[in-house]
């Protein structure tokens, strides 16, 4: 009797094993994604859905400080993505794009420069605006009060070159007020103008409000009335030559999100 029971139990065990094998096989073939995850493979995108990539962004010099903060925030929000910035005058950046410099996105300090690259970029989006101020040495030793004071030949005034966006804006507002200024030098970007004032090599210079706010321990900013001022627009666009087009588009789109706008406006930039 015991021998019969033992044989029946063995047969049942064999049948159970036979039924479980195909079920286990089906479970293992449920999803290729599960296999990849089990193997330790990283997902192709970040938590926010943006594809991972090492991005190079060409950006106007006046964005130097704020974009470093924005880039760190974006990388934190998108693990696995690295954003490297190359800062220069917008006209220099445009030249780099035309020469085929490897990059993924471009942000200029004016729409004119961006519009000149329509064959090289995607559709641009204005992400911020800015205004000009008169930068003077700390304490305003020369007592500069307004744009008209810049015409004083005793003042050492420095401006950006006319082909630079801030230089073009400077010429625009000075011409509108019929103010003639003879600068002691014309610089390749706004940070170079600011540096001249910081170092005491110039008594005054026209810079963006946001640039002056990065050096409050060395320069004072004299506001220019809106009626006499110019509004600088900052368009951002992907570059058609980018090898990471989806990731570049995700970064450019992010610049208009509340998170990015909070950083930009916290640095003194105006809403687009």
GROMACS .gro file of C-alpha atoms in nm, residues 46-214:
model
  169
   46UNK     CA    1   1.531   6.106  -1.751
   47UNK     CA    2   1.252   6.120  -1.497
   48UNK     CA    3   1.103   6.417  -1.683
   49UNK     CA    4   1.107   6.232  -2.014
   50UNK     CA    5   1.392   6.428  -2.176
   51UNK     CA    6   1.645   6.207  -2.361
   52UNK     CA    7   1.989   6.180  -2.202
   53UNK     CA    8   2.273   6.358  -2.381
   54UNK     CA    9   2.581   6.572  -2.341
   55UNK     CA   10   2.459   6.906  -2.472
   56UNK     CA   11   2.664   7.205  -2.585
   57UNK     CA   12   2.478   7.536  -2.573
   58UNK     CA   13   2.614   7.855  -2.730
   59UNK     CA   14   2.488   8.148  -2.522
   60UNK     CA   15   2.521   8.526  -2.512
   61UNK     CA   16   2.782   8.656  -2.266
   62UNK     CA   17   2.515   8.834  -2.060
   63UNK     CA   18   2.372   8.492  -1.968
   64UNK     CA   19   2.696   8.367  -1.812
   65UNK     CA   20   2.596   8.367  -1.445
   66UNK     CA   21   2.228   8.281  -1.475
   67UNK     CA   22   2.281   7.997  -1.722
   68UNK     CA   23   2.535   7.833  -1.496
   69UNK     CA   24   2.262   7.818  -1.233
   70UNK     CA   25   1.999   7.712  -1.485
   71UNK     CA   26   2.222   7.441  -1.627
   72UNK     CA   27   2.281   7.293  -1.281
   73UNK     CA   28   1.906   7.294  -1.217
   74UNK     CA   29   1.837   7.123  -1.550
   75UNK     CA   30   2.096   6.852  -1.487
   76UNK     CA   31   1.947   6.786  -1.144
   77UNK     CA   32   1.602   6.759  -1.299
   78UNK     CA   33   1.732   6.535  -1.578
   79UNK     CA   34   1.986   6.285  -1.437
   80UNK     CA   35   2.224   6.159  -1.701
   81UNK     CA   36   2.219   6.482  -1.903
   82UNK     CA   37   2.513   6.723  -1.899
   83UNK     CA   38   2.488   7.081  -2.027
   84UNK     CA   39   2.806   7.263  -2.126
   85UNK     CA   40   2.786   7.632  -2.214
   86UNK     CA   41   3.005   7.837  -2.444
   87UNK     CA   42   2.960   8.210  -2.375
   88UNK     CA   43   3.054   8.493  -2.612
   89UNK     CA   44   2.911   8.793  -2.791
   90UNK     CA   45   2.611   8.694  -3.003
   91UNK     CA   46   2.792   8.793  -3.323
   92UNK     CA   47   3.079   8.558  -3.229
   93UNK     CA   48   2.835   8.276  -3.162
   94UNK     CA   49   2.669   8.331  -3.499
   95UNK     CA   50   3.009   8.307  -3.668
   96UNK     CA   51   3.077   7.981  -3.486
   97UNK     CA   52   2.746   7.835  -3.604
   98UNK     CA   53   2.817   7.934  -3.965
   99UNK     CA   54   3.160   7.774  -3.940
  100UNK     CA   55   3.005   7.448  -3.825
  101UNK     CA   56   3.111   7.449  -3.461
  102UNK     CA   57   2.968   7.137  -3.290
  103UNK     CA   58   2.679   7.252  -3.071
  104UNK     CA   59   2.318   7.169  -2.999
  105UNK     CA   60   2.140   7.496  -2.915
  106UNK     CA   61   2.189   7.871  -2.940
  107UNK     CA   62   2.066   8.163  -2.727
  108UNK     CA   63   2.142   8.516  -2.848
  109UNK     CA   64   2.084   8.858  -2.692
  110UNK     CA   65   1.886   8.987  -2.990
  111UNK     CA   66   1.647   8.861  -3.253
  112UNK     CA   67   1.844   9.015  -3.540
  113UNK     CA   68   2.140   8.782  -3.491
  114UNK     CA   69   1.914   8.479  -3.456
  115UNK     CA   70   1.712   8.576  -3.764
  116UNK     CA   71   2.034   8.576  -3.964
  117UNK     CA   72   2.071   8.204  -3.894
  118UNK     CA   73   1.732   8.079  -4.013
  119UNK     CA   74   1.891   7.807  -4.225
  120UNK     CA   75   2.092   7.679  -3.930
  121UNK     CA   76   1.835   7.674  -3.647
  122UNK     CA   77   1.495   7.549  -3.552
  123UNK     CA   78   1.213   7.795  -3.476
  124UNK     CA   79   1.337   8.033  -3.204
  125UNK     CA   80   1.146   8.118  -2.887
  126UNK     CA   81   1.209   8.434  -2.683
  127UNK     CA   82   1.288   8.319  -2.328
  128UNK     CA   83   1.367   8.652  -2.158
  129UNK     CA   84   1.407   9.026  -2.198
  130UNK     CA   85   1.649   9.282  -2.058
  131UNK     CA   86   1.715   9.656  -2.041
  132UNK     CA   87   2.022   9.876  -2.037
  133UNK     CA   88   2.171  10.075  -1.750
  134UNK     CA   89   2.472  10.305  -1.715
  135UNK     CA   90   2.745  10.125  -1.520
  136UNK     CA   91   2.975  10.354  -1.319
  137UNK     CA   92   3.240  10.299  -1.056
  138UNK     CA   93   3.128  10.222  -0.703
  139UNK     CA   94   2.999  10.539  -0.540
  140UNK     CA   95   2.963  10.705  -0.882
  141UNK     CA   96   3.272  10.925  -0.839
  142UNK     CA   97   3.207  11.118  -1.162
  143UNK     CA   98   2.846  11.192  -1.061
  144UNK     CA   99   2.689  11.054  -1.378
  145UNK     CA  100   2.312  11.100  -1.368
  146UNK     CA  101   2.179  11.028  -1.716
  147UNK     CA  102   2.257  10.950  -2.079
  148UNK     CA  103   2.337  11.313  -2.161
  149UNK     CA  104   2.624  11.307  -1.913
  150UNK     CA  105   2.797  11.046  -2.128
  151UNK     CA  106   2.865  11.312  -2.392
  152UNK     CA  107   3.109  11.486  -2.156
  153UNK     CA  108   3.447  11.452  -2.325
  154UNK     CA  109   3.615  11.444  -1.984
  155UNK     CA  110   3.449  11.111  -1.912
  156UNK     CA  111   3.610  10.786  -2.021
  157UNK     CA  112   3.312  10.601  -2.166
  158UNK     CA  113   3.334  10.248  -2.301
  159UNK     CA  114   3.072  10.084  -2.523
  160UNK     CA  115   3.033   9.750  -2.694
  161UNK     CA  116   3.114   9.739  -3.064
  162UNK     CA  117   2.817   9.821  -3.291
  163UNK     CA  118   2.798   9.466  -3.429
  164UNK     CA  119   2.742   9.334  -3.074
  165UNK     CA  120   2.375   9.336  -2.964
  166UNK     CA  121   2.437   9.554  -2.656
  167UNK     CA  122   2.645   9.785  -2.874
  168UNK     CA  123   2.361   9.810  -3.122
  169UNK     CA  124   2.112   9.883  -2.844
  170UNK     CA  125   2.349  10.146  -2.702
  171UNK     CA  126   2.376  10.322  -3.038
  172UNK     CA  127   2.000  10.303  -3.077
  173UNK     CA  128   1.921  10.481  -2.751
  174UNK     CA  129   2.200  10.739  -2.785
  175UNK     CA  130   2.097  10.824  -3.141
  176UNK     CA  131   1.732  10.853  -3.036
  177UNK     CA  132   1.831  11.116  -2.779
  178UNK     CA  133   2.074  11.282  -3.022
  179UNK     CA  134   2.361  11.224  -2.780
  180UNK     CA  135   2.709  11.198  -2.925
  181UNK     CA  136   2.948  10.979  -2.731
  182UNK     CA  137   3.309  10.914  -2.823
  183UNK     CA  138   3.403  10.591  -2.648
  184UNK     CA  139   3.761  10.526  -2.545
  185UNK     CA  140   3.713  10.168  -2.658
  186UNK     CA  141   3.454   9.938  -2.820
  187UNK     CA  142   3.439   9.593  -2.668
  188UNK     CA  143   3.347   9.250  -2.815
  189UNK     CA  144   3.077   9.173  -2.556
  190UNK     CA  145   2.891   9.321  -2.261
  191UNK     CA  146   3.108   9.151  -1.999
  192UNK     CA  147   3.415   9.321  -2.144
  193UNK     CA  148   3.241   9.659  -2.107
  194UNK     CA  149   3.153   9.580  -1.747
  195UNK     CA  150   3.508   9.466  -1.675
  196UNK     CA  151   3.651   9.800  -1.795
  197UNK     CA  152   3.431   9.985  -1.546
  198UNK     CA  153   3.504   9.737  -1.266
  199UNK     CA  154   3.878   9.781  -1.314
  200UNK     CA  155   3.856  10.159  -1.324
  201UNK     CA  156   3.972  10.171  -1.687
  202UNK     CA  157   3.648  10.350  -1.776
  203UNK     CA  158   3.428  10.594  -1.587
  204UNK     CA  159   3.106  10.466  -1.738
  205UNK     CA  160   2.966  10.214  -1.984
  206UNK     CA  161   2.633  10.092  -2.114
  207UNK     CA  162   2.554   9.736  -2.007
  208UNK     CA  163   2.250   9.520  -1.940
  209UNK     CA  164   2.083   9.563  -1.604
  210UNK     CA  165   2.149   9.198  -1.523
  211UNK     CA  166   2.522   9.233  -1.584
  212UNK     CA  167   2.549   9.531  -1.351
  213UNK     CA  168   2.374   9.326  -1.082
  214UNK     CA  169   2.653   9.067  -1.095
   0.00000   0.00000   0.00000
